[in-house]
Coordinates of C-alpha atoms in Angstrom, one line a residue:
M940 CA 72.6 113.9 82.0
K941 CA 73.8 117.6 81.7
K942 CA 75.2 119.2 84.9
T943 CA 74.3 122.9 85.4
L944 CA 76.3 125.8 86.6
A945 CA 73.8 126.5 89.2
A946 CA 73.9 122.9 90.6
A947 CA 77.8 123.1 90.7
L948 CA 77.8 126.4 92.4
S949 CA 75.3 125.2 95.0
A950 CA 77.9 122.4 95.8
V951 CA 80.3 125.1 96.8
M952 CA 78.1 125.7 99.9
V953 CA 78.8 122.3 101.2
G954 CA 82.1 120.6 102.2
S955 CA 83.4 118.3 99.7
L956 CA 83.5 114.5 100.4
A957 CA 87.1 113.7 102.0
L958 CA 87.3 110.1 101.0
T959 CA 89.3 108.3 103.6
G960 CA 93.0 107.9 102.6
C961 CA 93.1 110.8 100.2
Q962 CA 94.1 113.6 102.6
S963 CA 96.4 112.0 105.3
N964 CA 99.4 114.0 106.6
T965 CA 97.9 117.3 105.5
K966 CA 100.0 120.4 106.3
P967 CA 98.3 123.3 108.1
A968 CA 95.7 124.7 105.8
S969 CA 96.6 128.1 104.1
T970 CA 94.0 131.0 104.2
E971 CA 95.2 132.4 101.0
A972 CA 93.5 131.6 97.7
P973 CA 95.6 129.9 94.8
K974 CA 97.7 132.2 92.6
E975 CA 95.6 133.3 89.6
T976 CA 96.5 132.4 86.2
A977 CA 97.1 135.3 83.6
A978 CA 94.1 137.2 83.1
K979 CA 91.9 136.2 80.3
T980 CA 90.1 138.5 77.9
E981 CA 86.9 137.8 76.0
E982 CA 89.0 137.7 72.8
N983 CA 91.5 135.2 73.7
K984 CA 90.0 133.1 76.4
T985 CA 90.5 129.8 74.5
E986 CA 93.3 130.7 72.2
D987 CA 96.2 128.4 72.4
T988 CA 99.5 130.2 72.9
T989 CA 101.9 127.3 73.4
A990 CA 105.3 128.7 72.6
A991 CA 106.8 128.2 69.4
A992 CA 110.2 126.6 68.8
G993 CA 112.9 128.3 71.0
Q994 CA 110.2 130.0 73.4
Q995 CA 109.0 128.9 76.7
V996 CA 105.4 128.9 78.0
T997 CA 104.3 128.8 81.6
I998 CA 101.4 126.7 82.7
T999 CA 99.9 126.1 86.1
I1000 CA 98.5 122.9 87.9
S1001 CA 96.2 123.0 90.8
N1002 CA 96.5 120.1 93.2
W1003 CA 96.6 119.0 96.8
L1004 CA 99.6 116.6 96.5
E1005 CA 102.0 119.4 97.2
A1006 CA 100.1 120.2 100.3
E1007 CA 100.4 116.8 101.8
D1008 CA 103.6 115.3 103.4
A1009 CA 103.2 111.9 101.8
T1010 CA 103.1 113.1 98.3
S1011 CA 104.8 116.6 98.2
A1012 CA 108.4 115.5 97.4
I1013 CA 107.3 113.0 94.6
F1014 CA 104.9 115.4 93.0
K1015 CA 107.6 118.1 92.8
E1016 CA 110.1 115.5 91.4
L1017 CA 107.5 114.5 88.7
L1018 CA 107.1 118.1 87.7
D1019 CA 110.7 118.8 87.6
D1020 CA 111.1 115.6 85.4
F1021 CA 108.6 116.9 83.0
M1022 CA 110.2 120.3 82.7
A1023 CA 113.6 118.7 82.1
A1024 CA 112.1 116.7 79.2
N1025 CA 110.0 119.7 78.0
P1026 CA 112.2 122.8 78.3
D1027 CA 109.7 124.8 76.3
I1028 CA 107.2 124.4 79.1
K1029 CA 107.5 125.8 82.7
V1030 CA 105.0 124.4 85.3
E1031 CA 104.0 126.2 88.4
S1032 CA 102.1 124.4 91.1
Q1033 CA 99.2 125.7 92.9
A1034 CA 99.0 123.8 96.2
I1035 CA 95.7 123.8 97.9
P1036 CA 94.7 121.8 101.0
F1037 CA 92.4 119.0 100.3
N1038 CA 89.6 120.3 102.5
Q1039 CA 89.6 123.6 100.6
Y1040 CA 90.4 122.5 97.2
K1041 CA 86.9 121.9 95.6
D1042 CA 85.4 125.1 96.5
Q1043 CA 88.6 127.1 95.7
V1044 CA 88.8 125.6 92.3
L1045 CA 85.3 126.2 91.6
I1046 CA 85.3 129.8 92.5
A1047 CA 88.6 130.3 90.5
G1048 CA 87.2 128.3 87.5
T1049 CA 83.9 130.2 87.3
S1050 CA 85.7 133.6 87.5
G1051 CA 87.9 132.4 84.7
N1052 CA 91.1 132.0 86.6
A1053 CA 91.6 128.3 87.3
A1054 CA 94.9 126.6 86.7
D1055 CA 95.6 125.3 83.2
V1056 CA 95.6 121.6 84.5
I1057 CA 93.0 120.9 87.2
M1058 CA 93.5 117.9 89.5
G1059 CA 90.4 116.3 91.1
N1060 CA 88.6 113.2 92.3
S1061 CA 85.5 111.6 91.0
Q1062 CA 83.1 113.8 92.7
M1063 CA 85.1 117.0 92.3
M1064 CA 85.3 116.4 88.5
S1065 CA 81.5 116.0 88.4
A1066 CA 81.1 119.4 90.0
F1067 CA 83.9 121.1 87.9
N1068 CA 82.2 119.6 84.7
G1069 CA 78.9 120.9 85.8
A1070 CA 80.3 124.4 86.2
G1071 CA 81.6 124.2 82.7
I1072 CA 85.3 124.6 83.5
L1073 CA 86.6 121.4 82.0
A1074 CA 87.8 121.3 78.2
E1075 CA 86.8 118.3 75.9
L1076 CA 89.8 115.9 75.7
D1077 CA 88.5 113.6 72.8
T1078 CA 90.6 115.2 70.2
L1079 CA 93.1 117.1 72.5
A1080 CA 94.4 113.9 74.1
S1081 CA 96.1 111.4 71.8
K1082 CA 94.1 108.3 70.7
E1083 CA 96.8 106.0 71.8
V1084 CA 96.5 107.2 75.4
L1085 CA 92.7 107.1 75.3
D1086 CA 92.6 103.6 73.9
D1087 CA 95.0 102.4 76.6
I1088 CA 92.8 103.4 79.5
Y1089 CA 90.7 100.7 81.1
P1090 CA 87.1 101.1 79.8
G1091 CA 85.7 101.4 83.4
Y1092 CA 88.2 104.3 84.1
L1093 CA 87.5 106.1 80.9
S1094 CA 83.7 105.9 81.5
G1095 CA 84.3 107.6 84.8
T1096 CA 85.7 110.8 83.1
T1097 CA 83.2 110.8 80.3
Y1098 CA 80.2 113.2 80.5
D1099 CA 77.5 113.2 77.9
G1100 CA 79.8 111.3 75.6
K1101 CA 82.8 113.7 75.9
V1102 CA 86.0 112.8 77.7
K1103 CA 86.6 115.7 80.3
A1104 CA 89.5 114.3 82.3
L1105 CA 91.9 111.4 82.4
S1106 CA 92.3 108.9 85.3
W1107 CA 95.5 109.2 87.5
A1108 CA 96.1 106.9 90.5
P1109 CA 92.9 105.0 90.7
H1110 CA 92.0 103.2 93.9
P1111 CA 89.7 100.2 93.2
I1112 CA 88.1 98.6 96.2
A1113 CA 89.2 94.9 96.7
M1114 CA 88.8 92.4 99.6
Y1115 CA 91.1 91.9 102.5
Y1116 CA 90.9 89.0 105.1
N1117 CA 92.5 87.8 108.2
K1118 CA 94.4 84.5 107.7
E1119 CA 94.5 83.7 111.4
L1120 CA 90.7 84.2 111.9
F1121 CA 90.2 82.0 108.8
T1122 CA 92.3 79.2 110.4
K1123 CA 90.6 79.5 113.7
A1124 CA 87.1 79.3 111.9
G1125 CA 88.1 76.0 110.0
L1126 CA 88.7 78.0 106.7
D1127 CA 91.6 77.7 104.3
P1128 CA 93.7 80.8 105.1
E1129 CA 95.4 80.6 101.5
K1130 CA 92.1 80.4 99.6
A1131 CA 89.9 83.4 99.5
P1132 CA 86.2 83.1 98.8
A1133 CA 85.4 83.2 95.1
T1134 CA 81.7 83.9 95.3
W1135 CA 79.4 86.1 97.3
D1136 CA 77.9 83.2 98.8
E1137 CA 81.2 81.6 100.0
M1138 CA 82.2 84.9 101.4
T1139 CA 79.0 85.2 103.4
E1140 CA 79.4 81.6 104.9
A1141 CA 83.0 82.4 105.8
A1142 CA 81.9 85.5 107.5
K1143 CA 79.3 83.7 109.5
A1144 CA 81.9 81.1 110.5
I1145 CA 84.2 83.7 111.7
A1146 CA 81.5 85.5 113.7
A1147 CA 80.6 82.3 115.3
L1148 CA 83.9 82.2 117.0
G1149 CA 82.2 84.8 119.5
K1150 CA 85.0 86.5 121.2
D1151 CA 88.9 86.7 121.0
D1152 CA 91.1 85.8 124.0
A1153 CA 90.8 89.3 125.3
G1154 CA 87.0 89.1 125.4
N1155 CA 86.4 91.4 122.2
T1156 CA 83.5 90.4 120.0
L1157 CA 84.7 89.1 116.6
Y1158 CA 82.7 90.0 113.4
G1159 CA 83.0 88.2 110.1
L1160 CA 82.6 91.2 107.7
G1161 CA 83.3 94.9 107.8
I1162 CA 81.1 97.0 105.5
P1163 CA 80.4 100.7 106.4
T1164 CA 76.8 101.2 107.4
G1165 CA 76.7 104.6 108.7
K1166 CA 77.9 108.1 109.7
V1167 CA 79.6 109.7 106.8
A1168 CA 78.9 110.1 103.0
H1169 CA 81.9 107.7 102.2
T1170 CA 79.5 104.9 103.4
G1171 CA 76.9 105.7 100.7
T1172 CA 79.6 106.1 98.1
V1173 CA 81.2 102.6 98.5
F1174 CA 77.8 101.0 99.1
N1175 CA 77.3 101.4 95.3
G1176 CA 79.6 98.4 94.8
I1177 CA 77.2 96.3 97.0
F1178 CA 74.2 97.4 94.9
Y1179 CA 76.1 96.5 91.7
T1180 CA 76.8 93.0 93.2
Y1181 CA 73.2 92.3 93.4
G1182 CA 72.3 93.8 90.0
G1183 CA 71.2 97.1 91.5
H1184 CA 72.0 100.6 90.9
F1185 CA 71.9 104.2 92.0
V1186 CA 70.9 105.8 88.7
D1187 CA 69.3 104.2 85.8
D1188 CA 70.6 104.2 82.2
A1189 CA 69.1 107.6 81.5
G1190 CA 70.7 109.1 84.6
T1191 CA 67.7 109.3 86.7
V1192 CA 68.1 108.4 90.4
D1193 CA 66.4 105.1 90.8
L1194 CA 67.1 103.7 94.3
N1195 CA 64.0 101.7 95.0
N1196 CA 64.9 98.8 92.6
A1197 CA 65.0 95.0 93.2
G1198 CA 68.7 94.6 93.3
N1199 CA 69.1 97.4 96.0
V1200 CA 66.4 95.9 98.0
E1201 CA 68.1 92.5 97.9
A1202 CA 71.5 94.1 98.8
L1203 CA 70.1 96.0 101.8
T1204 CA 68.2 92.9 102.9
W1205 CA 71.4 90.9 102.9
T1206 CA 73.2 93.7 104.9
K1207 CA 70.4 94.1 107.4
Q1208 CA 70.3 90.2 108.1
L1209 CA 74.0 90.1 108.7
V1210 CA 73.9 93.1 111.0
D1211 CA 71.1 91.5 112.9
E1212 CA 73.2 88.4 113.2
K1213 CA 76.1 90.4 114.5
V1214 CA 78.1 89.2 111.3
I1215 CA 78.6 92.9 110.4
P1216 CA 79.0 95.6 113.1
G1217 CA 76.1 98.1 112.5
G1218 CA 76.4 101.8 112.1
L1219 CA 80.2 102.2 111.8
E1220 CA 82.3 104.1 109.1
I1221 CA 85.4 102.9 107.3
K1222 CA 87.8 104.3 109.8
D1223 CA 86.2 102.4 112.8
L1224 CA 86.2 99.2 110.6
R1225 CA 89.9 99.6 109.7
G1226 CA 90.7 99.8 113.3
L1227 CA 88.9 96.6 114.0
F1228 CA 90.4 94.8 111.1
A1229 CA 93.8 95.9 112.2
S1230 CA 93.3 94.7 115.8
G1231 CA 92.1 91.2 114.6
Q1232 CA 88.4 91.7 115.4
I1233 CA 87.1 91.5 111.8
G1234 CA 87.7 88.6 109.4
I1235 CA 87.0 90.2 106.1
I1236 CA 86.8 94.0 105.0
F1237 CA 86.4 95.8 101.6
D1238 CA 88.8 98.6 101.2
G1239 CA 91.0 100.3 98.6
D1240 CA 94.7 99.9 98.0
M1241 CA 95.4 102.5 100.6
G1242 CA 93.9 100.2 103.2
R1243 CA 97.3 98.3 103.6
G1244 CA 99.1 101.3 104.9
A1245 CA 96.3 102.0 107.4
F1246 CA 96.2 98.4 108.7
R1247 CA 99.9 98.4 109.1
S1248 CA 100.0 101.7 111.0
S1249 CA 96.9 100.9 113.2
S1250 CA 98.1 97.5 114.1
G1251 CA 101.4 98.7 115.4
L1252 CA 103.1 95.9 113.5
N1253 CA 103.9 97.8 110.3
E1254 CA 104.9 95.5 107.6
E1255 CA 104.8 92.5 109.9
F1256 CA 100.9 92.7 109.6
D1257 CA 101.1 91.5 106.1
K1258 CA 101.7 88.2 107.3
K1259 CA 98.3 87.9 108.9
M1260 CA 96.5 89.5 105.7
G1261 CA 95.2 88.0 102.6
V1262 CA 93.9 90.0 99.6
A1263 CA 91.7 89.1 96.7
I1264 CA 89.3 90.6 94.3
I1265 CA 85.7 91.1 95.4
P1266 CA 83.9 87.7 95.1
A1267 CA 81.5 87.3 92.2
G1268 CA 77.9 88.1 93.1
K1269 CA 74.6 87.9 91.5
T1270 CA 75.9 89.4 88.3
G1271 CA 78.5 86.6 87.9
R1272 CA 81.4 89.2 87.9
S1273 CA 83.5 90.9 90.6
E1274 CA 81.5 94.0 91.0
T1275 CA 83.2 96.9 92.9
V1276 CA 83.7 100.7 92.4
Y1277 CA 86.8 103.0 92.6
T1278 CA 87.9 106.3 93.7
E1279 CA 90.7 108.1 91.9
H1280 CA 92.6 111.1 91.1
Q1281 CA 92.0 112.8 87.7
L1282 CA 93.5 115.4 85.6
G1283 CA 91.6 117.9 83.3
V1284 CA 92.4 120.9 81.3
F1285 CA 90.7 124.2 82.2
A1286 CA 88.2 125.0 79.4
K1287 CA 89.5 128.7 79.2
S1288 CA 93.2 127.8 79.2
K1289 CA 95.3 129.7 76.6
N1290 CA 97.7 126.7 76.8
Q1291 CA 95.7 123.7 76.3
E1292 CA 98.3 121.8 74.2
A1293 CA 101.0 122.3 76.8
A1294 CA 98.5 121.2 79.4
I1295 CA 97.6 118.0 77.8
R1296 CA 101.3 117.2 77.4
L1297 CA 101.9 117.5 81.1
I1298 CA 98.8 115.4 81.8
E1299 CA 99.9 112.6 79.3
Y1300 CA 103.3 112.8 80.9
L1301 CA 102.0 112.3 84.4
I1302 CA 99.9 109.3 83.5
G1303 CA 102.6 107.9 81.2
K1304 CA 105.0 104.9 82.0
D1305 CA 108.1 106.8 83.4
A1306 CA 106.1 109.1 85.7
M1307 CA 103.7 106.4 86.8
V1308 CA 106.5 103.8 87.6
K1309 CA 108.4 106.4 89.6
Y1310 CA 105.2 107.5 91.4
H1311 CA 104.4 103.8 92.2
K1312 CA 107.8 103.1 93.5
S1313 CA 107.3 106.1 95.9
N1314 CA 103.7 105.7 97.0
A1315 CA 102.5 102.3 95.5
V1316 CA 99.9 103.9 93.4
L1317 CA 98.1 102.2 90.5
S1318 CA 97.8 103.1 86.7
A1319 CA 94.6 103.4 84.8
R1320 CA 96.5 102.5 81.6
K1321 CA 96.4 98.7 80.5
S1322 CA 99.9 98.9 79.1
I1323 CA 101.3 100.3 82.4
A1324 CA 99.2 98.5 85.1
T1325 CA 100.5 95.0 83.5
L1326 CA 104.3 96.0 83.8
P1327 CA 106.3 94.1 86.2
E1328 CA 107.3 97.2 88.1
M1329 CA 103.7 97.8 88.9
N1330 CA 103.1 94.2 90.0
E1331 CA 106.0 93.5 92.4
D1332 CA 104.0 91.6 94.9
E1333 CA 100.6 89.7 95.2
F1334 CA 99.0 92.6 96.8
M1335 CA 99.7 94.9 93.7
E1336 CA 98.7 92.0 91.3
V1337 CA 95.4 91.7 93.0
F1338 CA 94.5 95.5 92.8
N1339 CA 95.7 95.7 89.2
K1340 CA 93.5 92.7 88.5
Q1341 CA 90.6 94.5 90.2
S1342 CA 91.0 97.3 88.0
E1343 CA 89.7 95.1 85.0
T1344 CA 86.1 95.1 86.6
A1345 CA 86.0 98.2 88.6
S1346 CA 83.2 100.6 87.8
P1347 CA 83.1 104.4 88.2
L1348 CA 81.1 106.0 91.0
P1349 CA 77.7 107.3 89.6
A1350 CA 78.8 110.9 90.1
T1351 CA 76.6 112.1 87.3
N1352 CA 75.5 115.3 89.1
A1353 CA 77.5 118.0 91.0
M1354 CA 75.3 117.3 94.0
F1355 CA 76.6 113.6 94.2
D1356 CA 78.3 114.1 97.7
N1357 CA 75.1 115.4 99.1
A1358 CA 73.3 112.5 97.6
M1359 CA 75.6 110.0 99.1
N1360 CA 75.0 111.6 102.5
E1361 CA 71.2 110.8 102.0
V1362 CA 72.1 107.3 101.0
T1363 CA 74.1 106.9 104.2
K1364 CA 71.2 108.1 106.2
G1365 CA 69.0 105.6 104.6
I1366 CA 71.4 102.9 105.3
E1367 CA 71.4 103.8 109.0
R1368 CA 67.6 104.0 109.1
I1369 CA 67.4 100.4 107.7
V1370 CA 70.2 98.7 109.7
V1371 CA 70.1 100.7 113.0
N1372 CA 66.6 101.9 113.3
N1373 CA 64.9 98.8 111.6
E1374 CA 62.9 100.8 109.4
D1375 CA 61.2 99.2 106.3
I1376 CA 63.7 99.0 103.3
A1377 CA 61.3 99.8 100.5
V1378 CA 59.9 102.8 102.4
V1379 CA 63.3 104.2 103.1
L1380 CA 64.5 103.8 99.6
E1381 CA 61.5 105.5 98.2
E1382 CA 61.8 108.4 100.5
T1383 CA 65.5 108.7 99.9
N1384 CA 64.9 108.4 96.2
K1385 CA 62.4 111.3 96.3
T1386 CA 64.8 113.5 98.3
I1387 CA 67.7 113.0 96.0
R1388 CA 65.6 113.5 92.8
E1389 CA 64.5 116.9 94.2
M1390 CA 68.2 117.7 95.0
Y1391 CA 69.1 116.7 91.4
G1392 CA 66.2 118.7 90.0
Q1393 CA 64.7 115.5 88.5

């Protein structure tokens, strides 16, 4: 489906989706706009001026990593490493706080002044592509690199058959479980459920324990069912598990399908049985899992750090925690979605060859191994994800395994964030307000189709 400039600009009027775990330890927001790249004229907007031998070209990269305490140092180090290996290219960083990032890049891009390399997440890139500010990478990037990216990750950066960005540091959602609660419920703490039915029965057994020693209610499963757009975003994985979808093969919003109805019927039933706590968002569920009140939770690889911190046990919490890929559901495979960082090239950059060299370096072996050692990130490339250095423990092995079946978010429209807000409202209406599933899905479907201009 083609994304229009009008749709992308309308997205500037709403806040971008701040996926939990992507903006922690943010420094105070700057009120200044990012530095502009060199002025572009109508005659040389897309002319590549990568320096000849013995000369140096300067390129810019917009990002939020340098604006965050957890990633600032390693990001600067990676850029320094690139410049040391490529003395003909100087890289300048445009650090923008996460909560301002999407809007500032859209404004800069549509005025012709975006950075040469544009960082984003799945939702942002959809808006950037809709605004027409991303270059096609099918021939700009090397075939060796493109062929090395997991198909699920490559499809998430492909629009209308054209690759517009490359995956960097993906976050597939997998399953965590509490080994102590498994033991108390008579389950094998060293054997994670392999099927959806097995997981459902395990969750019910844990919920049947009732309360912990402090009188707190115990829940079997933590799935977001309310409050923020993140709920609707990650619920796509539940839809896929039941053979459902958000959009059909033609890209048309199609919420009221049999798979989605079945997924929400299952969710509603477990909420009614108090196996799943209703109306909570992921940050609430993380706290409950960290305190030992939830037996199973779906979360990205960043969840481990959140659980360690919230529990107050730090790495000792790992002894209580098991991790496994999402159990196989109705489709017979482990269905899940991922969020990720992505890197694209500005369509009007005069230095596209230098820009793609920086991107391929950042997603390459040396940079990814170093980034992983610093921040435990994953790689979207098959040859790197399977390296021993990227699989130093069971946790990393599981998440790299989950990458093999992770599907992209159906962010096919610049208004995807807004659409996920509507999906979240629909889920709340069903599980909290007890409204009819088919009616809610049909009404939500109509709202989003109007939003998408369908």
